[in-house]
Amino acid sequence: MIHRKILFYVFTLLSIHPIDAQTREEALSEFDWLTGFIQRNYPGYEIKTQGKEDEWNQRTAALRNIIIQRPDTLPLAMDQYVRNFNDGHLWVNTTPEGNAKFQSIIQRELARRAKSHRPESFNMYYTAKAMNDSTFFLRIPSFADSESNEIVEKNLKEITSRPYLIVDLRGNGGGNDMNFQTLMALVYSQPYLTHGVELYATPDFLSLYRRLVTENPEETWARFCQDMADSVAQHLGGYVLRPGLQRIRLMKRDSVYPYPRKVGILIHGRNASSAEQFILEAKNSEKVTLFGNEPTLGAIDLSNVYSFTSPLGWFRLGVPTTRSCRWPDIVIDGKGIAPQIPVPYPDSMQERDHIGEEILYIERVLRGIPCRAPANESTGK
């Protein structure tokens, strides 16, 4: 039997009246390209569908049926197919050409979702503040650019003169691992092991790296892409390590900062990708305690996304090209990283550069000061 959610989705799509009729042949060819490309190239496909082949075939057939009946619903069917994998690094978007072609159905779907979805506002700023003589506070809502390193560098003297550090990562969806290295140096206490990543060696990814060699004139990058192409060509159907990486690597830094002695990291359900990589590495430190009320998003096992244009040019498909060497033995995707200590205050995503009660609570825990529960959670008198 097809899952109830799929039946509901079929009903939803068929209840939308078409504006422009698309040819079945074109729509089906785009959908078949999407499903085929993911089956051939997505590193998580085999593991995520293993033992569920009949269910996946039914889901795919149901969505294909919708397209046969209503070719104009193609963007929604493709989006649903991708969402079934529950992977934040796997996505599909319409191109400008696709937006123009499917404008009516896209606008109707956006309007429908807007009515049923209550948006969660998010307003967090990079923040660096001395809370007092003992504690420094950092809020880092992204690792997308160098600002996350720069804010630590600018305040390094003040941070390293205090025994306690609080790092608020709420809303940080990741970015680039290079952009948390300065922060990692602060929280580091002893050598630890970390896993590398390996590239899925498929013909499509071989073509990708051969194309990147010719498209990028920068010598170092072109050499890297050529090395990857050569390695993929020799190991088609398997996995290859990226140049210079190992499956498991011992991470060792030259020095350990005496201060801060204790570090509280406030994690959140939006933490993903490079933010989760930082959290994984930081939790190896004897200095670090993870605080929060929910696990991280769980979008780190499959990474290094490249995008590909569909044959008719209507869609861009983003596909992870690598998997963590700890996968599938240790899985974080779909599970996340759990906090170690809950915070008895609601998450506020509107704090800008403000220090809220939840941060003051973390400071009290780090300093060993007895903590009273908030009034609305105290037992009852």
Coordinates of C-alpha atoms in Angstrom, one line a residue:
M1 CA 0.0 0.0 0.0
I2 CA 1.1 3.5 -0.7
H3 CA 1.8 5.6 2.4
R4 CA -1.1 7.8 3.5
K5 CA 1.1 10.9 3.1
I6 CA 1.7 10.1 -0.5
L7 CA -2.0 9.6 -1.2
F8 CA -2.7 12.9 0.5
Y9 CA 0.0 14.6 -1.6
V10 CA -1.5 13.0 -4.8
F11 CA -4.9 14.4 -3.9
T12 CA -3.4 17.9 -3.2
L13 CA -1.7 18.0 -6.6
L14 CA -4.7 16.8 -8.5
S15 CA -6.9 19.4 -6.8
I16 CA -4.9 22.3 -8.3
H17 CA -6.4 23.5 -11.6
P18 CA -3.8 23.8 -14.5
I19 CA -3.2 27.1 -16.3
D20 CA -0.7 25.9 -19.0
A21 CA -0.7 22.3 -20.3
Q22 CA 2.8 20.8 -20.6
T23 CA 3.5 17.9 -22.9
R24 CA 3.6 14.6 -21.1
E25 CA 6.7 13.6 -23.0
E26 CA 8.8 16.6 -21.8
A27 CA 7.5 16.5 -18.3
L28 CA 8.2 12.7 -17.9
S29 CA 11.6 13.0 -19.5
E30 CA 12.6 15.6 -16.8
F31 CA 11.2 13.5 -14.0
D32 CA 12.9 10.4 -15.3
W33 CA 16.2 12.3 -15.6
L34 CA 15.9 13.4 -11.9
T35 CA 15.1 9.9 -10.5
G36 CA 17.7 8.3 -12.7
F37 CA 20.4 10.8 -11.8
I38 CA 19.8 10.4 -8.1
Q39 CA 19.8 6.6 -8.3
R40 CA 23.1 6.7 -10.2
N41 CA 24.9 9.4 -8.2
Y42 CA 23.4 10.1 -4.8
P43 CA 25.8 8.5 -2.2
G44 CA 22.9 7.8 0.2
Y45 CA 20.5 6.1 -2.3
E46 CA 21.3 2.5 -1.7
I47 CA 21.4 2.7 2.1
K48 CA 18.2 4.8 2.3
T49 CA 16.2 2.6 0.0
Q50 CA 17.6 -0.8 1.1
G51 CA 14.8 -3.1 2.3
K52 CA 12.2 -0.5 1.2
E53 CA 12.4 -1.0 -2.5
D54 CA 8.7 -1.8 -3.0
E55 CA 7.8 1.3 -1.0
W56 CA 10.1 3.5 -3.0
N57 CA 8.9 2.1 -6.3
Q58 CA 5.3 2.8 -5.2
R59 CA 6.2 6.4 -4.3
T60 CA 7.9 7.0 -7.5
A61 CA 5.1 5.4 -9.6
A62 CA 2.5 7.5 -7.7
L63 CA 4.4 10.8 -8.5
R64 CA 4.9 9.7 -12.1
N65 CA 1.2 9.0 -12.4
I66 CA 0.5 12.5 -11.3
I67 CA 2.7 13.9 -14.0
I68 CA 1.0 11.7 -16.7
Q69 CA -2.4 13.2 -15.6
R70 CA -1.2 16.7 -14.9
P71 CA 2.2 17.6 -16.6
D72 CA 2.0 21.1 -15.1
T73 CA 2.5 19.7 -11.6
L74 CA 6.0 18.5 -12.5
P75 CA 7.9 20.9 -10.1
L76 CA 5.9 19.8 -7.2
A77 CA 6.3 16.1 -8.0
M78 CA 10.0 16.5 -8.4
D79 CA 10.3 18.4 -5.1
Q80 CA 8.3 15.7 -3.3
Y81 CA 10.5 12.9 -4.7
V82 CA 13.6 14.7 -3.4
R83 CA 12.0 15.5 0.0
N84 CA 11.4 11.7 0.5
F85 CA 15.1 11.3 1.2
N86 CA 15.0 13.7 4.1
D87 CA 18.5 15.1 3.3
G88 CA 19.1 18.9 3.5
H89 CA 22.0 18.6 1.0
L90 CA 19.8 17.1 -1.7
W91 CA 17.5 19.6 -3.4
V92 CA 15.9 20.7 -6.7
N93 CA 15.0 24.2 -7.8
T94 CA 13.5 25.6 -11.0
T95 CA 15.8 27.7 -13.2
P96 CA 14.6 31.0 -14.6
E97 CA 13.3 29.1 -17.6
G98 CA 11.5 26.7 -15.3
N99 CA 10.1 29.6 -13.3
A100 CA 8.6 31.1 -16.4
K101 CA 7.2 27.8 -17.7
F102 CA 5.6 26.7 -14.4
Q103 CA 4.9 30.2 -12.9
S104 CA 1.2 29.6 -12.3
I105 CA 1.6 26.3 -10.4
I106 CA 4.5 27.6 -8.4
Q107 CA 2.7 30.7 -7.3
R108 CA -0.4 28.7 -6.3
E109 CA 1.7 26.2 -4.3
L110 CA 3.6 29.0 -2.5
A111 CA 0.3 30.7 -1.6
R112 CA -1.1 27.4 -0.3
R113 CA 2.0 26.8 1.8
A114 CA 2.0 30.3 3.2
K115 CA -1.5 29.8 4.5
S116 CA -0.7 26.5 6.3
H117 CA 2.8 27.4 7.5
R118 CA 3.6 29.6 10.4
P119 CA 7.0 31.1 9.6
E120 CA 9.6 31.0 12.4
S121 CA 11.3 34.4 12.5
F122 CA 15.1 34.4 12.9
N123 CA 17.1 37.5 14.0
M124 CA 20.5 36.7 15.4
Y125 CA 23.6 38.8 15.0
Y126 CA 27.3 38.1 15.3
T127 CA 28.0 39.1 18.9
A128 CA 31.1 39.3 21.1
K129 CA 30.6 40.6 24.6
A130 CA 32.4 40.3 28.0
M131 CA 29.6 39.4 30.4
N132 CA 31.8 40.1 33.4
D133 CA 35.4 39.5 34.5
S134 CA 35.0 35.7 34.3
T135 CA 32.9 35.0 31.2
F136 CA 33.0 36.0 27.6
F137 CA 30.0 35.5 25.2
L138 CA 30.1 34.8 21.4
R139 CA 27.1 34.4 19.1
I140 CA 28.0 32.9 15.7
P141 CA 25.0 32.4 13.5
S142 CA 26.9 31.2 10.5
F143 CA 30.2 29.7 9.2
A144 CA 29.5 30.9 5.7
D145 CA 32.3 33.5 5.6
S146 CA 35.4 34.7 7.4
E147 CA 33.4 36.8 9.9
S148 CA 33.2 33.8 12.2
N149 CA 37.0 33.6 12.4
E150 CA 37.5 37.4 12.5
I151 CA 35.2 37.9 15.5
V152 CA 37.3 35.5 17.5
E153 CA 40.5 37.0 16.3
K154 CA 39.4 40.6 17.2
N155 CA 38.4 39.5 20.7
L156 CA 41.1 36.9 21.3
K157 CA 42.8 38.8 24.2
E158 CA 39.6 39.3 26.1
I159 CA 38.4 35.7 25.5
T160 CA 41.7 34.2 26.6
S161 CA 41.8 36.2 29.8
R162 CA 38.6 34.7 31.2
P163 CA 38.0 31.2 32.5
Y164 CA 34.5 30.8 30.9
L165 CA 33.3 31.1 27.3
I166 CA 29.8 30.7 26.0
V167 CA 29.3 30.1 22.3
D168 CA 25.7 30.5 20.9
L169 CA 25.4 28.6 17.7
R170 CA 21.6 28.8 17.3
G171 CA 20.5 29.2 13.7
N172 CA 24.0 28.4 12.4
G173 CA 23.3 26.2 9.3
G174 CA 27.0 25.7 8.5
G175 CA 29.1 27.1 5.7
N176 CA 32.8 26.1 5.4
D177 CA 34.9 24.1 7.8
M178 CA 37.8 26.7 7.4
N179 CA 35.6 29.3 9.0
F180 CA 35.5 27.6 12.4
Q181 CA 39.2 26.9 12.8
T182 CA 40.0 29.9 15.0
L183 CA 37.2 29.1 17.3
M184 CA 38.2 25.4 17.3
A185 CA 41.7 26.4 18.5
L186 CA 40.1 28.1 21.5
V187 CA 38.1 25.1 22.7
Y188 CA 40.8 22.5 21.9
S189 CA 42.2 20.5 24.8
Q190 CA 43.8 17.3 23.5
P191 CA 44.3 15.4 20.2
Y192 CA 41.2 13.7 18.8
L193 CA 40.2 11.6 15.8
T194 CA 38.1 12.9 12.9
H195 CA 36.8 11.2 9.8
G196 CA 37.5 12.2 6.3
V197 CA 35.2 12.1 3.3
E198 CA 35.2 9.9 0.2
L199 CA 33.8 10.7 -3.3
Y200 CA 31.3 8.5 -5.0
A201 CA 33.1 7.4 -8.2
T202 CA 30.4 7.6 -10.9
P203 CA 30.6 8.4 -14.6
D204 CA 28.6 11.6 -14.0
F205 CA 31.0 12.8 -11.4
L206 CA 33.9 11.9 -13.6
S207 CA 32.5 14.1 -16.3
L208 CA 32.0 16.8 -13.7
Y209 CA 35.6 16.9 -12.6
R210 CA 36.9 16.7 -16.2
R211 CA 34.7 19.7 -17.0
L212 CA 36.0 21.6 -13.9
V213 CA 39.6 21.1 -15.0
T214 CA 38.9 23.0 -18.2
E215 CA 36.6 25.6 -16.7
N216 CA 38.9 26.8 -13.9
P217 CA 42.2 28.4 -14.9
E218 CA 43.6 28.5 -11.3
E219 CA 46.5 26.0 -11.3
T220 CA 46.0 24.5 -7.8
W221 CA 42.3 23.9 -8.3
A222 CA 42.7 22.5 -11.8
R223 CA 45.4 20.1 -10.5
F224 CA 43.1 19.0 -7.7
C225 CA 40.2 18.4 -10.2
Q226 CA 42.5 16.4 -12.5
D227 CA 43.7 14.3 -9.6
M228 CA 40.1 13.6 -8.7
A229 CA 39.2 12.8 -12.2
D230 CA 42.1 10.3 -12.5
S231 CA 41.2 8.6 -9.3
V232 CA 37.5 8.4 -10.1
A233 CA 38.3 6.9 -13.6
Q234 CA 40.3 4.1 -11.9
H235 CA 37.6 3.3 -9.3
L236 CA 34.2 3.6 -11.0
G237 CA 31.4 2.3 -8.9
G238 CA 33.4 2.7 -5.7
Y239 CA 34.5 5.5 -3.4
V240 CA 37.8 7.4 -3.5
L241 CA 39.4 9.7 -0.9
R242 CA 39.9 13.3 -1.8
P243 CA 43.6 14.2 -2.3
G244 CA 45.4 14.9 0.9
L245 CA 42.7 13.3 3.2
Q246 CA 42.7 10.1 5.2
R247 CA 39.8 8.0 6.3
I248 CA 40.6 8.7 9.9
R249 CA 42.9 11.4 10.9
L250 CA 44.5 12.4 14.3
M251 CA 43.9 16.1 14.8
K252 CA 46.6 17.6 17.0
R253 CA 47.3 21.3 17.6
D254 CA 50.6 22.8 18.7
S255 CA 49.2 24.4 21.9
V256 CA 46.3 24.6 24.3
Y257 CA 44.9 27.9 25.6
P258 CA 44.9 27.9 29.4
Y259 CA 41.8 30.1 29.2
P260 CA 39.0 29.5 28.7
R261 CA 38.9 26.5 31.0
K262 CA 35.2 25.7 30.5
V263 CA 33.2 26.3 27.3
G264 CA 29.4 26.0 27.0
I265 CA 28.1 25.6 23.4
L266 CA 24.4 26.3 22.9
I267 CA 23.2 24.1 20.0
H268 CA 20.0 24.1 18.1
G269 CA 17.8 22.2 15.6
R270 CA 18.9 24.4 12.8
N271 CA 22.6 23.5 13.2
A272 CA 23.7 21.6 10.1
S273 CA 26.6 20.8 7.8
S274 CA 29.8 22.6 8.9
A275 CA 28.1 23.7 12.2
E276 CA 27.6 20.1 13.0
Q277 CA 31.2 19.3 12.0
F278 CA 32.4 22.0 14.5
I279 CA 30.1 20.6 17.2
L280 CA 31.4 17.0 16.6
E281 CA 35.0 18.1 16.8
A282 CA 34.5 20.5 19.8
K283 CA 32.8 17.9 21.9
N284 CA 36.1 15.9 22.0
S285 CA 37.5 18.7 24.2
E286 CA 37.5 18.3 27.9
K287 CA 36.6 22.0 28.1
V288 CA 33.3 21.7 26.2
T289 CA 29.7 21.0 27.3
L290 CA 26.9 21.0 24.8
F291 CA 23.7 22.8 26.0
G292 CA 20.3 22.9 24.3
N293 CA 16.8 21.5 24.1
E294 CA 16.9 19.6 20.8
P295 CA 19.3 17.7 18.7
T296 CA 21.0 19.4 15.7
L297 CA 19.4 19.0 12.2
G298 CA 21.4 16.0 11.1
A299 CA 22.8 17.1 7.7
I300 CA 26.5 16.2 7.6
D301 CA 27.1 12.6 6.5
L302 CA 26.6 13.4 2.8
S303 CA 28.2 16.6 1.7
N304 CA 30.2 18.6 -1.0
V305 CA 27.1 19.4 -3.1
Y306 CA 27.4 20.2 -6.8
S307 CA 24.4 21.2 -8.9
F308 CA 23.4 19.9 -12.4
T309 CA 21.0 21.3 -15.0
S310 CA 18.2 19.0 -16.3
P311 CA 18.2 18.2 -20.1
L312 CA 15.5 20.7 -20.9
G313 CA 17.1 23.4 -18.7
W314 CA 14.0 23.7 -16.4
F315 CA 15.6 22.5 -13.2
R316 CA 18.8 22.5 -11.1
L317 CA 19.5 19.5 -9.0
G318 CA 21.9 19.7 -6.1
V319 CA 23.5 16.4 -5.1
P320 CA 26.0 15.5 -2.4
T321 CA 29.1 14.0 -4.0
T322 CA 30.8 12.7 -0.9
R323 CA 30.0 10.6 2.2
S324 CA 31.7 10.7 5.6
C325 CA 34.1 7.8 6.2
R326 CA 32.2 7.1 9.4
W327 CA 29.1 6.3 7.3
P328 CA 27.1 4.0 7.5
D329 CA 28.5 2.7 10.7
I330 CA 27.9 6.0 12.6
V331 CA 24.9 7.9 11.2
I332 CA 24.1 11.5 12.1
D333 CA 21.8 12.5 9.2
G334 CA 18.2 12.4 10.3
K335 CA 19.3 12.0 14.0
G336 CA 21.5 15.0 14.8
I337 CA 23.8 15.6 17.7
A338 CA 22.1 15.6 21.1
P339 CA 22.9 18.3 23.7
Q340 CA 24.3 17.1 27.0
I341 CA 22.5 19.5 29.4
P342 CA 19.0 20.9 28.7
V343 CA 18.3 24.6 29.2
P344 CA 15.0 25.3 31.2
Y345 CA 14.2 28.4 29.1
P346 CA 12.4 28.6 25.7
D347 CA 14.6 29.3 22.6
S348 CA 14.4 32.8 21.5
M349 CA 15.4 33.4 17.9
Q350 CA 14.9 37.2 18.1
E351 CA 17.8 38.0 20.4
R352 CA 19.8 40.1 17.9
D353 CA 22.9 40.9 20.1
H354 CA 21.0 40.5 23.4
I355 CA 22.1 38.1 26.2
G356 CA 19.0 36.3 27.4
E357 CA 18.1 34.2 30.4
E358 CA 19.2 31.0 28.7
I359 CA 22.7 32.4 28.4
L360 CA 22.8 33.5 32.0
Y361 CA 21.7 30.0 33.0
I362 CA 24.5 28.4 31.0
E363 CA 27.0 30.7 32.8
R364 CA 25.7 29.6 36.2
V365 CA 26.1 26.0 35.3
L366 CA 29.7 26.5 34.0
R367 CA 30.6 28.4 37.2
G368 CA 28.9 25.8 39.4
I369 CA 26.4 28.3 40.8
P370 CA 23.1 26.7 42.0
C371 CA 20.4 27.2 39.4
R372 CA 16.7 27.8 40.2
A373 CA 14.1 26.7 37.7
P374 CA 12.0 29.4 36.0
A375 CA 8.9 30.3 37.9
N376 CA 6.5 28.7 35.3
E377 CA 8.4 25.4 35.7
S378 CA 8.7 25.3 39.4
T379 CA 6.6 22.8 41.3
G380 CA 3.5 23.9 42.5
K381 CA 2.6 26.2 45.2

